[in-house]
Amino acid sequence: MEAPTVFICLFIVCLSVFGLSIATDTLSSGQSMKDGETLVSSGQIFELGFFSPGNSQNRYFGMWYKITPETVVWVANRDNPLTDSHGFLTFSHDGDLALVNQSKSVVWSSNMSRVLKNPVAQLLDTGNLVLRESTGLNSDVYTWQSFDHPSDTLLPGMKLGWDLKTGLERRLTSWKSMDDPSPGDYTCRLNIHGLPQVELVSLRSSKKYRSGPWNGIQFSGASVGSTAATTSVFFYGENEIFFVYEPRKGEFIARVLTMNHSGLLQYYVASQRSNAWNIMYSVPNDPCEAYSTCGANSICRISRAPICDCLKGYVPKSPEEWDLLIWSGGCTRRTPVNCSKGEGFLKLEKVKLPDLLEFWLNKNISLKECEAECLKKCSCTAYANSDVREGGSGCLLWFGSLIDIKEYEENDYGQTLYIRLPKSELDFLHNSDKKRRMVIAASISAIAALFLLAIVYFHQIWHCRIKRKGSKIKEEDVNLPLFDLATIFKATNGFSENNLIGAGGFGPVYKGNLFTGQEVAVKRLSRNSGQGLEEFMNETILIAKLQHRNLVGLLGCCMEREERILVYEYMQNKSLDYFIFGLISRPFI
Ligand SMILES: *[C@@H]1O[C@H](CO)[C@@H](O)[C@H](O)[C@H]1NC(C)=O
Ligand SMILES: *[C@@H]1O[C@H](CO)[C@@H](O)[C@H](O)[C@H]1NC(C)=O
Ligand SMILES: *[C@@H]1O[C@H](CO)[C@@H](O)[C@H](O)[C@H]1NC(C)=O
Ligand SMILES: *[C@@H]1O[C@H](CO)[C@@H](O)[C@H](O)[C@H]1NC(C)=O
Ligand SMILES: *[C@@H]1O[C@H](CO)[C@@H](O)[C@H](O)[C@H]1NC(C)=O
């Protein structure tokens, strides 16, 4: 009985003595740090010191997670490695932090514009290394912070974007390789030319991905929402334009975005219990997300086969290549437009707006005036509202080719675009529309009759049978058990706050217990998402298809009263992380 107690006491004493010798989060003027010494943030989250990445022999000064030292989040001397372990960090005479090599040459410096009399450097629990005056009135003002100089990782609280007053741009740049943190080929930045959009750019081969322009609520190709670990916020002000993930209290920590050296933007999450990082999503993660997969004047739809289609009124530039699924040539007009009478527009809904290459922006005019502006200019090919809030306002005009349009199935994404067509194309569409409407009317009567018959036959079977015909691909058929609302209400304690485990654009996710004892996750689609029965079914099919990707088992659904609910198996441990994030519409890009 006593031996273990003594042992535990000794252990604790050892720990605290050992801990005291290293666990300091500040470096004061007059002090310096040698290779081998580290600073640790007060909550033991981040550590700052010297390291060698991968198989490299070089020494770098940087920051990593205390629990996973191989996860480096910031590097000071990216371009200028130390070749031995005799480097040290110290303060220069004007208060800058300076990394110095053996022959006393400065290899990196914080290079502030202000001079500090009595500087102190502190490593905060957010992963921010800050420089400030150690005492006095201004001791809470950061004269320099590592958050203003990101490497390849965006941490919660760190801004991606611009300080327009100082001209400071905060962007992510990939490492060259696992062994080399010097700036690599890929950057992730906020482009603020026209309307802001997040872009992933390769220095060698231009754009890889873009989020679509900011439309007042979200980027037209990416929603801004919450996960269990972060809430994403976009700030669009006169002096600052930036994107930030605010951390949320709870079980999860996020490394948010890493600009991977292989060209992927990755969102990582760890549960505080497991200390293992999971990639929640990567961008671009499908061919339609990759920049301009289908070439000019085309539209990409991930659920179609083939995924690329010319816009209405356009035909493949090279039909032979198009047939071979080589899309880079894009599409060209079937009939040219020349500002003649009768030209008009076709409405495309839920699309990522084309890239802002040649465009005109006026935030003051209405959609009607916008259309008139586009008609006036012969080279105008499309228009859209620049802001979708309060019914829409402002005007974006595109000239020339329309690049990188993607259509979404989910309601959370995309916005309405109007593309210009000559009279002949519009007449053609109008006529085929009429025919289609007659066919639809006839089919609806037939379907209604069949449906009544089916109800008579199968009324005792509690299943929601969902059937949809894809345009060209095979028919999908999903057969899901139907839960009644009372069961779900009981399982989640009446959708109690205590059962809430996450929330996204689609609505909240609750943990629940069925009367059988089975643990479930209940995704309650938000009522104000405006999702109709058809969209709900489409999404259900989509998720059922995702099961192939071993995401989460979909147990059933509920469509009672106004409610649209999906019920999943609740999985413990590692898959829990996947589950929460996998289900929720991606918070951003
Ligand atoms: C220190 O850095 C300077 C300038 O970068 C370089 O010329 C010198 O060789 C370095 N000394 C050592 C010992 O690495
Ligand atoms: C330090 O900053 C100044 C401008 O503030 C710049 O001109 C200079 O090149 C910088 N020096 C280094 C070493 O980055
Ligand atoms: C880049 O992605 C690859 C594959 O997902 C991974 O092995 C590697 O660790 C990533 N690199 C960084 C710096 O995150
Ligand atoms: C404009 O195009 C239409 C058909 O596309 C054609 O009938 C008409 O002659 C053209 N007008 C001019 C001025 O080129
Ligand atoms: C839009 O309106 C504001 C105020 O009503 C005005 O200051 C601004 O110049 C206008 N911008 C354009 C492009 O007309």
XYZ file of C-alpha atoms and ligand atoms in Angstrom:
659
model
C 0.000 0.000 0.000
C 2.752 2.451 0.984
C 5.280 1.620 -1.680
C 3.166 2.744 -4.596
C 2.238 5.981 -2.812
C 5.892 6.844 -2.216
C 6.677 5.934 -5.775
C 3.906 8.177 -7.086
C 5.047 11.054 -4.840
C 8.627 10.693 -6.063
C 7.361 10.606 -9.592
C 5.399 13.816 -9.099
C 8.384 15.535 -7.454
C 10.590 14.431 -10.323
C 8.063 15.707 -12.812
C 7.727 19.096 -11.220
C 11.488 19.583 -10.801
C 12.065 18.507 -14.388
C 9.097 20.628 -15.455
C 10.292 23.768 -13.699
C 13.663 23.664 -15.358
C 12.163 23.885 -18.834
C 8.592 25.056 -18.535
C 8.955 28.736 -19.087
C 7.098 30.572 -21.806
C 9.081 33.806 -21.855
C 12.516 35.003 -22.876
C 13.533 38.343 -21.400
C 16.099 40.851 -22.595
C 19.561 39.766 -21.554
C 18.602 36.102 -21.916
C 19.281 33.853 -24.868
C 18.334 30.359 -25.974
C 20.820 27.743 -27.113
C 20.141 24.782 -29.361
C 18.503 22.165 -27.113
C 16.651 24.684 -24.956
C 12.986 25.375 -25.523
C 10.150 27.642 -24.479
C 6.829 25.974 -23.644
C 3.506 27.814 -23.598
C 1.872 28.012 -20.156
C -0.793 25.393 -20.941
C 1.848 22.996 -22.345
C 0.375 23.240 -25.832
C 3.182 24.655 -27.972
C 6.953 24.410 -27.776
C 9.545 26.658 -29.395
C 13.132 25.711 -30.157
C 15.649 24.238 -32.574
C 14.873 21.214 -34.746
C 15.919 19.284 -37.842
C 13.012 18.272 -40.098
C 12.818 14.777 -41.602
C 16.228 13.542 -42.703
C 17.760 16.988 -42.817
C 20.993 17.758 -40.937
C 20.225 21.488 -40.929
C 18.971 23.242 -37.824
C 15.909 25.446 -37.889
C 14.250 27.548 -35.206
C 10.510 26.950 -35.021
C 7.378 25.939 -33.154
C 5.602 22.605 -32.746
C 2.886 20.947 -30.679
C 4.238 19.704 -27.354
C 2.242 16.474 -27.739
C 3.399 15.825 -31.303
C 6.880 17.361 -31.764
C 7.019 16.191 -35.375
C 4.140 18.569 -36.179
C 5.975 21.820 -36.861
C 3.626 24.772 -37.319
C 6.011 27.700 -37.736
C 9.618 28.162 -38.855
C 11.631 31.357 -38.373
C 14.701 30.824 -40.566
C 12.999 28.984 -43.443
C 15.366 30.277 -46.119
C 18.452 30.390 -44.005
C 19.211 27.162 -42.142
C 21.905 26.794 -39.515
C 24.422 24.165 -40.510
C 25.358 23.150 -36.958
C 23.915 23.190 -33.463
C 25.831 26.251 -32.276
C 23.138 28.749 -33.183
C 21.257 30.706 -30.542
C 18.344 33.102 -30.183
C 18.866 36.441 -28.501
C 17.719 40.066 -28.484
C 19.399 42.679 -30.641
C 20.184 46.141 -29.266
C 16.900 47.603 -30.596
C 14.805 44.824 -29.091
C 14.441 42.539 -32.104
C 14.574 38.789 -31.716
C 17.614 37.561 -33.619
C 18.798 34.107 -34.554
C 22.556 34.108 -34.682
C 25.032 31.523 -36.002
C 28.370 30.514 -34.521
C 30.240 33.367 -36.208
C 27.690 35.856 -34.804
C 25.970 36.493 -38.136
C 22.232 37.114 -37.915
C 20.445 34.426 -39.948
C 16.928 35.576 -39.023
C 15.452 38.583 -37.238
C 11.982 39.751 -36.277
C 12.934 43.023 -37.993
C 10.351 45.227 -36.271
C 9.859 48.804 -37.298
C 9.606 49.831 -33.623
C 12.366 49.791 -31.009
C 11.725 48.087 -27.668
C 13.534 49.278 -24.544
C 12.933 46.282 -22.362
C 11.733 43.505 -24.660
C 10.219 40.197 -23.709
C 9.279 37.330 -26.033
C 6.387 35.121 -24.945
C 5.003 31.918 -26.430
C 1.214 31.913 -25.998
C -1.065 28.869 -25.806
C -2.565 29.871 -29.148
C 0.770 29.176 -30.864
C 1.550 32.863 -31.218
C 5.077 34.038 -30.377
C 4.782 37.689 -29.383
C 7.243 40.476 -28.685
C 6.297 43.273 -26.318
C 7.601 45.717 -23.716
C 8.032 43.765 -20.456
C 6.524 46.471 -18.226
C 4.698 49.746 -18.516
C 1.673 51.055 -20.324
C 2.325 49.297 -23.601
C 3.178 45.906 -22.159
C 0.033 44.378 -23.645
C 0.695 45.651 -27.170
C 2.398 43.167 -29.457
C 5.008 44.964 -31.506
C 5.671 41.766 -33.420
C 3.881 38.406 -33.570
C 4.547 35.172 -35.415
C 0.836 35.091 -36.392
C 1.653 37.899 -38.844
C 4.263 35.721 -40.554
C 2.707 32.306 -41.178
C 4.728 29.440 -42.595
C 2.635 26.608 -44.036
C 0.077 26.332 -41.231
C -2.922 28.431 -40.274
C -3.698 27.983 -36.582
C -7.031 28.909 -34.999
C -7.020 32.647 -34.364
C -4.508 33.336 -37.135
C -5.664 35.584 -39.980
C -5.353 34.731 -43.641
C -5.584 37.952 -45.630
C -4.698 41.605 -45.666
C -4.077 44.527 -43.373
C -4.802 47.275 -45.895
C -3.354 50.029 -43.686
C 0.109 48.528 -43.439
C -0.018 46.442 -46.625
C 0.794 43.298 -44.642
C -0.378 40.126 -46.375
C -0.637 36.926 -44.380
C -0.500 33.885 -46.626
C 0.542 30.264 -46.344
C 3.473 28.885 -48.296
C 4.201 25.188 -48.489
C 7.496 23.630 -47.491
C 9.699 22.464 -50.355
C 9.635 18.918 -49.024
C 9.312 17.004 -45.779
C 13.018 17.678 -45.132
C 13.111 21.265 -46.297
C 10.932 24.034 -44.843
C 12.138 26.647 -47.311
C 9.286 28.181 -49.346
C 7.973 25.613 -51.824
C 5.782 25.714 -54.878
C 2.338 26.299 -53.355
C 0.727 29.255 -51.668
C -2.719 29.799 -50.230
C -3.797 33.402 -50.184
C -6.744 35.748 -50.186
C -6.963 37.479 -53.547
C -8.745 40.817 -53.054
C -8.830 41.943 -56.662
C -12.517 42.766 -57.208
C -14.246 40.583 -54.657
C -12.172 38.542 -52.185
C -11.611 34.876 -52.925
C -9.284 32.304 -51.433
C -6.860 30.878 -53.961
C -4.418 28.037 -54.006
C -1.666 28.937 -56.416
C 1.278 26.979 -57.724
C 4.217 29.186 -58.606
C 5.032 26.989 -61.575
C 1.608 26.276 -63.039
C -0.709 29.011 -61.778
C -4.040 28.423 -60.030
C -5.002 25.071 -58.520
C -8.162 26.013 -56.682
C -10.292 28.987 -55.741
C -13.182 29.378 -53.365
C -15.246 31.610 -55.626
C -15.893 35.285 -54.783
C -17.271 36.412 -51.424
C -20.983 37.141 -51.817
C -21.796 38.735 -48.476
C -22.659 35.427 -46.821
C -20.045 32.980 -48.029
C -17.646 32.286 -50.860
C -19.761 31.213 -53.830
C -18.022 27.828 -53.865
C -17.417 27.283 -50.159
C -19.510 27.817 -47.081
C -18.380 29.438 -43.882
C -19.581 27.505 -40.869
C -18.605 25.644 -37.739
C -17.135 22.330 -36.812
C -16.725 20.916 -33.317
C -13.268 22.514 -33.237
C -13.616 25.872 -34.972
C -15.981 28.531 -36.222
C -14.888 30.224 -39.407
C -15.309 33.952 -39.770
C -14.729 36.207 -42.747
C -14.075 39.856 -42.028
C -14.522 42.327 -44.876
C -13.744 45.810 -43.648
C -12.177 48.982 -44.951
C -8.871 48.438 -43.188
C -8.729 44.692 -43.025
C -9.940 41.760 -45.100
C -9.241 38.371 -43.658
C -10.432 34.879 -42.993
C -9.982 33.315 -39.563
C -10.911 30.107 -37.776
C -11.899 30.921 -34.221
C -11.265 28.037 -31.814
C -14.232 26.532 -29.983
C -14.171 25.181 -26.461
C -14.407 21.444 -26.348
C -12.797 18.156 -26.932
C -11.157 18.909 -30.264
C -8.173 20.941 -31.317
C -7.650 21.974 -34.895
C -4.496 22.702 -36.804
C -6.866 24.027 -39.435
C -5.147 24.616 -42.710
C -1.783 23.327 -43.784
C -0.507 24.171 -47.241
C 0.975 20.772 -47.986
C 4.158 20.544 -50.049
C 2.297 18.224 -52.406
C -0.214 20.972 -53.266
C -3.156 20.101 -51.031
C -4.722 22.345 -48.468
C -5.503 20.141 -45.474
C -7.701 20.661 -42.429
C -6.483 18.625 -39.456
C -8.212 17.861 -36.186
C -7.114 15.981 -33.098
C -9.166 14.900 -30.166
C -7.505 15.869 -26.914
C -7.756 12.272 -25.760
C -6.062 10.681 -28.730
C -3.313 13.162 -29.656
C -3.448 11.906 -33.230
C -4.059 14.207 -36.153
C -6.770 13.317 -38.625
C -7.202 14.993 -41.968
C -10.816 16.117 -42.059
C -10.683 17.280 -45.615
C -8.274 18.210 -48.353
C -8.730 20.818 -51.045
C -9.033 20.316 -53.959
C -10.533 16.907 -53.275
C -12.377 16.180 -56.493
C -11.829 16.995 -60.185
C -14.572 19.622 -60.156
C -12.889 21.441 -57.307
C -9.592 21.603 -59.164
C -9.245 24.814 -61.142
C -10.823 24.899 -64.618
C -10.918 21.117 -65.089
C -13.415 21.476 -67.925
C -11.751 24.383 -69.720
C -13.434 27.606 -70.843
C -17.234 28.091 -71.030
C -18.104 24.777 -69.460
C -19.652 23.522 -66.264
C -18.396 20.803 -63.936
C -20.869 18.531 -62.077
C -19.310 15.891 -59.903
C -22.367 13.627 -59.852
C -22.614 13.408 -63.638
C -20.759 11.170 -66.010
C -18.896 12.651 -67.752
C -18.390 15.466 -65.285
C -17.815 18.155 -67.907
C -20.480 19.762 -70.048
C -20.444 22.827 -72.271
C -22.594 25.721 -71.104
C -25.879 26.048 -72.999
C -25.236 27.658 -76.363
C -21.636 26.447 -76.446
C -20.058 23.409 -78.142
C -16.712 21.670 -77.570
C -13.878 23.485 -79.267
C -12.433 20.127 -80.250
C -15.215 17.494 -80.279
C -12.679 14.673 -80.843
C -10.750 15.563 -77.697
C -13.965 16.123 -75.758
C -15.086 12.587 -76.658
C -11.797 11.297 -75.241
C -12.549 13.175 -71.993
C -9.782 15.674 -72.673
C -11.510 18.839 -71.607
C -8.774 21.431 -71.411
C -9.720 22.884 -74.812
C -13.062 23.960 -73.395
C -16.070 25.147 -75.352
C -16.886 27.889 -77.803
C -20.151 29.526 -78.921
C -22.356 27.636 -81.352
C -23.783 30.941 -82.640
C -21.854 34.150 -82.040
C -23.484 37.014 -80.166
C -23.204 40.483 -81.650
C -25.506 42.731 -79.644
C -28.405 42.062 -82.016
C -32.024 42.181 -80.886
C -33.467 39.329 -78.893
C -30.310 38.360 -77.035
C -30.977 37.391 -73.477
C -29.860 35.341 -70.523
C -30.135 31.852 -69.143
C -30.268 31.413 -65.387
C -27.810 28.911 -63.843
C -28.511 28.185 -60.199
C -26.223 26.965 -57.408
C -22.969 27.481 -59.249
C -19.528 28.644 -58.227
C -19.256 31.973 -60.059
C -16.646 32.119 -62.852
C -13.173 33.352 -62.007
C -12.730 37.123 -61.891
C -10.346 37.505 -64.817
C -11.989 40.167 -67.012
C -14.820 41.641 -65.046
C -16.618 44.796 -64.003
C -17.947 45.392 -60.510
C -20.489 47.937 -59.321
C -21.818 47.400 -55.837
C -24.487 50.098 -56.197
C -26.814 48.883 -58.931
C -29.634 46.346 -58.943
C -29.883 43.046 -60.811
C -32.215 44.585 -63.409
C -29.743 47.393 -64.114
C -26.974 44.808 -64.127
C -28.703 42.881 -66.910
C -29.127 46.097 -68.914
C -25.413 46.907 -68.450
C -24.443 43.472 -69.726
C -26.716 43.748 -72.774
C -25.208 47.130 -73.622
C -21.702 45.685 -73.810
C -21.270 43.229 -76.668
C -18.382 41.336 -75.063
C -20.266 40.837 -71.776
C -20.881 37.094 -71.388
C -22.542 36.816 -67.981
C -23.734 38.734 -64.944
C -24.633 38.085 -61.302
C -25.365 39.866 -58.050
C -22.175 40.770 -56.209
C -23.949 40.490 -52.849
C -26.718 37.964 -52.178
C -27.868 39.389 -48.843
C -31.373 40.871 -48.539
C -32.605 39.586 -51.874
C -29.418 40.502 -53.699
C -27.693 43.677 -54.812
C -24.693 44.856 -56.758
C -23.473 43.788 -60.150
C -20.664 41.646 -61.485
C -20.171 41.456 -65.242
C -17.876 38.989 -66.977
C -16.222 39.577 -70.327
C -14.760 36.900 -72.568
C -14.462 33.280 -71.505
C -16.164 31.970 -68.387
C -13.662 29.898 -66.400
C -14.086 27.393 -63.555
C -17.854 27.095 -63.116
C -18.997 24.284 -60.881
C -22.574 23.293 -60.121
C -23.533 22.106 -56.641
C -26.246 19.751 -55.551
C -26.280 20.932 -51.961
C -28.236 24.052 -51.179
C -25.515 25.569 -49.043
C -23.261 26.291 -51.946
C -23.247 28.330 -55.073
C -25.259 31.251 -56.328
C -27.199 32.304 -59.415
C -25.384 33.257 -62.606
C -26.971 34.596 -65.806
C -25.194 33.678 -69.023
C -25.768 35.517 -72.286
C -27.272 33.651 -75.233
C -28.228 34.693 -78.783
C -31.893 34.741 -79.758
C -31.723 31.463 -81.675
C -30.480 29.547 -78.603
C -33.097 31.120 -76.354
C -35.890 30.252 -78.788
C -34.619 26.697 -78.936
C -34.520 26.399 -75.143
C -37.974 27.925 -74.888
C -39.473 25.376 -77.287
C -37.810 22.355 -75.727
C -38.902 23.644 -72.347
C -42.535 23.658 -73.487
C -42.234 20.089 -74.744
C -40.555 18.994 -71.539
C -43.303 20.554 -69.457
C -45.952 18.583 -71.344
C -44.000 15.355 -70.852
C -43.543 16.119 -67.161
C -47.259 16.830 -66.690
C -48.111 13.508 -68.275
C -45.518 11.639 -66.179
C -46.666 13.255 -62.973
C -50.214 11.967 -63.471
C -48.873 8.492 -64.208
C -46.528 8.572 -61.216
C -49.302 9.776 -58.913
C -51.449 6.832 -59.963
C -48.575 4.381 -59.417
C -47.783 5.988 -56.080
C -51.343 5.455 -54.844
C -51.137 1.832 -55.907
C -47.806 1.443 -54.127
C -49.233 2.914 -50.922
C -52.080 0.448 -51.048
C -49.655 -2.439 -51.413
C -46.836 -1.427 -49.130
C -48.510 0.697 -46.490
C -47.495 -1.676 -43.718
C -43.781 -1.584 -44.575
C -42.014 1.200 -42.708
C -39.356 2.050 -45.183
C -38.460 5.110 -47.082
C -37.617 3.914 -50.504
C -35.771 6.461 -52.486
C -35.262 6.225 -56.165
C -33.703 8.685 -58.504
C -32.724 8.557 -62.122
C -29.332 10.076 -62.806
C -29.166 11.871 -66.118
C -26.911 9.425 -67.884
C -25.516 7.175 -65.216
C -27.029 4.189 -63.592
C -30.075 4.322 -61.449
C -29.513 4.642 -57.737
C -31.637 2.856 -55.282
C -31.418 3.377 -51.579
C -33.582 1.607 -49.092
C -33.567 3.136 -45.639
C -35.484 2.429 -42.470
C -37.805 5.199 -41.393
C -37.640 6.474 -37.829
C -40.563 8.242 -36.257
C -40.054 11.644 -34.735
C -41.071 10.543 -31.236
C -38.262 7.947 -31.174
C -35.696 10.507 -32.213
C -37.040 13.087 -29.809
C -36.668 10.604 -26.977
C -33.217 9.451 -28.073
C -31.822 12.996 -28.046
C -33.615 14.163 -24.890
C -35.725 16.440 -27.024
C -32.801 17.740 -29.107
C -31.148 18.868 -25.899
C -28.168 21.241 -25.948
C -26.293 18.675 -23.875
C -26.546 16.186 -26.713
C -25.243 18.618 -29.310
C -21.958 17.430 -30.784
C -21.545 19.693 -33.776
C -23.155 22.045 -36.202
C -22.699 22.941 -39.801
C -24.389 24.614 -42.695
C -26.950 21.823 -42.878
C -27.912 22.084 -39.228
C -27.010 20.662 -35.820
C -25.830 17.106 -35.040
C -26.911 15.427 -31.794
C -25.761 12.318 -30.009
C -28.571 10.055 -28.928
C -29.486 6.678 -27.483
C -32.147 4.538 -29.071
C -34.343 2.479 -26.752
C -32.361 -0.558 -27.936
C -29.291 1.009 -26.330
C -27.640 1.761 -29.636
C -25.776 5.058 -29.760
C -26.674 7.203 -32.731
C -25.800 10.543 -34.234
C -28.785 12.548 -35.353
C -28.378 15.167 -38.025
C -31.300 17.558 -37.961
C -31.375 19.488 -41.196
C -32.070 23.105 -40.496
C -35.536 24.260 -41.411
C -34.322 27.548 -42.757
C -31.936 25.840 -45.162
C -34.939 25.875 -47.464
C -34.249 22.273 -48.304
C -37.218 20.635 -49.937
C -38.110 16.985 -50.020
C -36.253 16.461 -53.263
C -33.016 17.992 -52.043
C -33.313 16.012 -48.859
C -33.630 12.808 -50.819
C -30.744 13.761 -53.061
C -28.591 14.364 -50.038
C -29.672 11.122 -48.461
C -28.664 9.306 -51.614
C -25.382 11.188 -51.664
C -24.617 10.185 -48.108
C -25.675 6.616 -48.684
C -23.214 6.571 -51.555
C -20.531 7.962 -49.288
C -20.871 4.873 -47.157
C -18.795 3.137 -49.792
C -16.025 5.424 -48.695
C -16.383 3.946 -45.243
C -17.532 7.116 -43.694
C -20.359 6.523 -41.316
C -23.196 4.034 -41.366
C -26.462 5.731 -42.223
C -29.174 3.936 -40.225
C -32.233 5.724 -41.481
C -34.143 8.897 -41.867
C -37.163 10.742 -40.590
C -39.460 12.963 -42.595
C -42.246 13.834 -40.225
C -43.968 17.200 -40.088
C -41.392 19.842 -40.999
C -38.472 17.710 -39.864
C -35.819 16.262 -42.150
C -33.547 14.070 -40.064
C -30.768 11.612 -40.800
C -29.753 8.970 -38.259
C -26.249 7.519 -38.227
C -24.338 4.927 -36.262
C -22.319 6.694 -33.599
C -18.705 5.589 -33.698
C -16.216 5.848 -30.890
C -12.599 6.902 -30.885
C -10.879 7.775 -34.078
C -13.810 7.493 -36.362
C -15.718 9.901 -34.164
C -13.616 12.732 -35.495
C -14.208 11.643 -39.048
C -17.829 11.293 -38.296
C -18.468 14.736 -36.909
C -16.594 16.475 -39.631
C -17.464 14.143 -42.421
C -21.141 14.775 -41.959
C -21.056 18.472 -41.774
C -20.703 20.592 -44.828
C -17.112 21.656 -44.977
C -16.588 24.838 -43.029
C -14.585 26.430 -45.782
C -13.027 25.603 -49.141
C 27.199 32.441 -40.406
O 26.444 33.121 -41.387
C 27.219 33.851 -42.321
C 26.263 34.656 -43.218
O 25.158 33.901 -43.551
C 28.113 32.899 -43.087
O 28.914 33.621 -43.988
C 28.963 32.108 -42.121
O 29.733 31.139 -42.815
C 28.101 31.431 -41.079
N 28.954 30.776 -40.076
C 28.776 29.526 -39.702
C 29.739 29.011 -38.693
O 27.885 28.822 -40.153
C 13.674 44.780 -42.436
O 12.579 45.639 -42.754
C 12.886 46.674 -43.657
C 11.643 47.521 -43.846
O 10.901 47.616 -42.670
C 13.384 46.104 -44.973
O 13.750 47.143 -45.834
C 14.565 45.187 -44.736
O 14.953 44.563 -45.944
C 14.221 44.123 -43.711
N 15.409 43.341 -43.391
C 15.404 42.011 -43.375
C 16.674 41.355 -43.018
O 14.396 41.380 -43.614
C 1.460 16.301 -46.903
O 0.549 15.272 -47.189
C 1.108 13.983 -47.102
C 0.050 13.015 -47.538
O -1.196 13.300 -46.975
C 1.584 13.712 -45.672
O 2.239 12.466 -45.599
C 2.539 14.813 -45.242
O 2.867 14.670 -43.894
C 1.933 16.166 -45.463
N 2.914 17.189 -45.154
C 2.704 18.143 -44.267
C 3.801 19.129 -44.109
O 1.677 18.223 -43.617
C -25.896 39.061 -85.597
O -26.073 37.662 -85.472
C -27.297 37.194 -85.991
C -27.426 35.728 -85.682
O -26.487 35.289 -84.783
C -27.342 37.459 -87.485
O -28.584 37.015 -88.019
C -27.158 38.933 -87.730
O -27.064 39.189 -89.115
C -25.899 39.456 -87.040
N -25.849 40.895 -87.192
C -24.736 41.530 -87.482
C -24.829 43.021 -87.549
O -23.679 40.953 -87.668
C -21.838 53.844 -54.665
O -22.582 54.625 -53.773
C -21.814 55.282 -52.801
C -22.731 56.018 -51.850
O -24.057 55.950 -52.227
C -20.836 56.245 -53.480
O -20.027 56.861 -52.507
C -19.968 55.462 -54.443
O -19.123 56.329 -55.167
C -20.813 54.670 -55.422
N -19.940 53.824 -56.202
C -20.062 53.666 -57.511
C -19.081 52.756 -58.162
O -20.902 54.241 -58.159
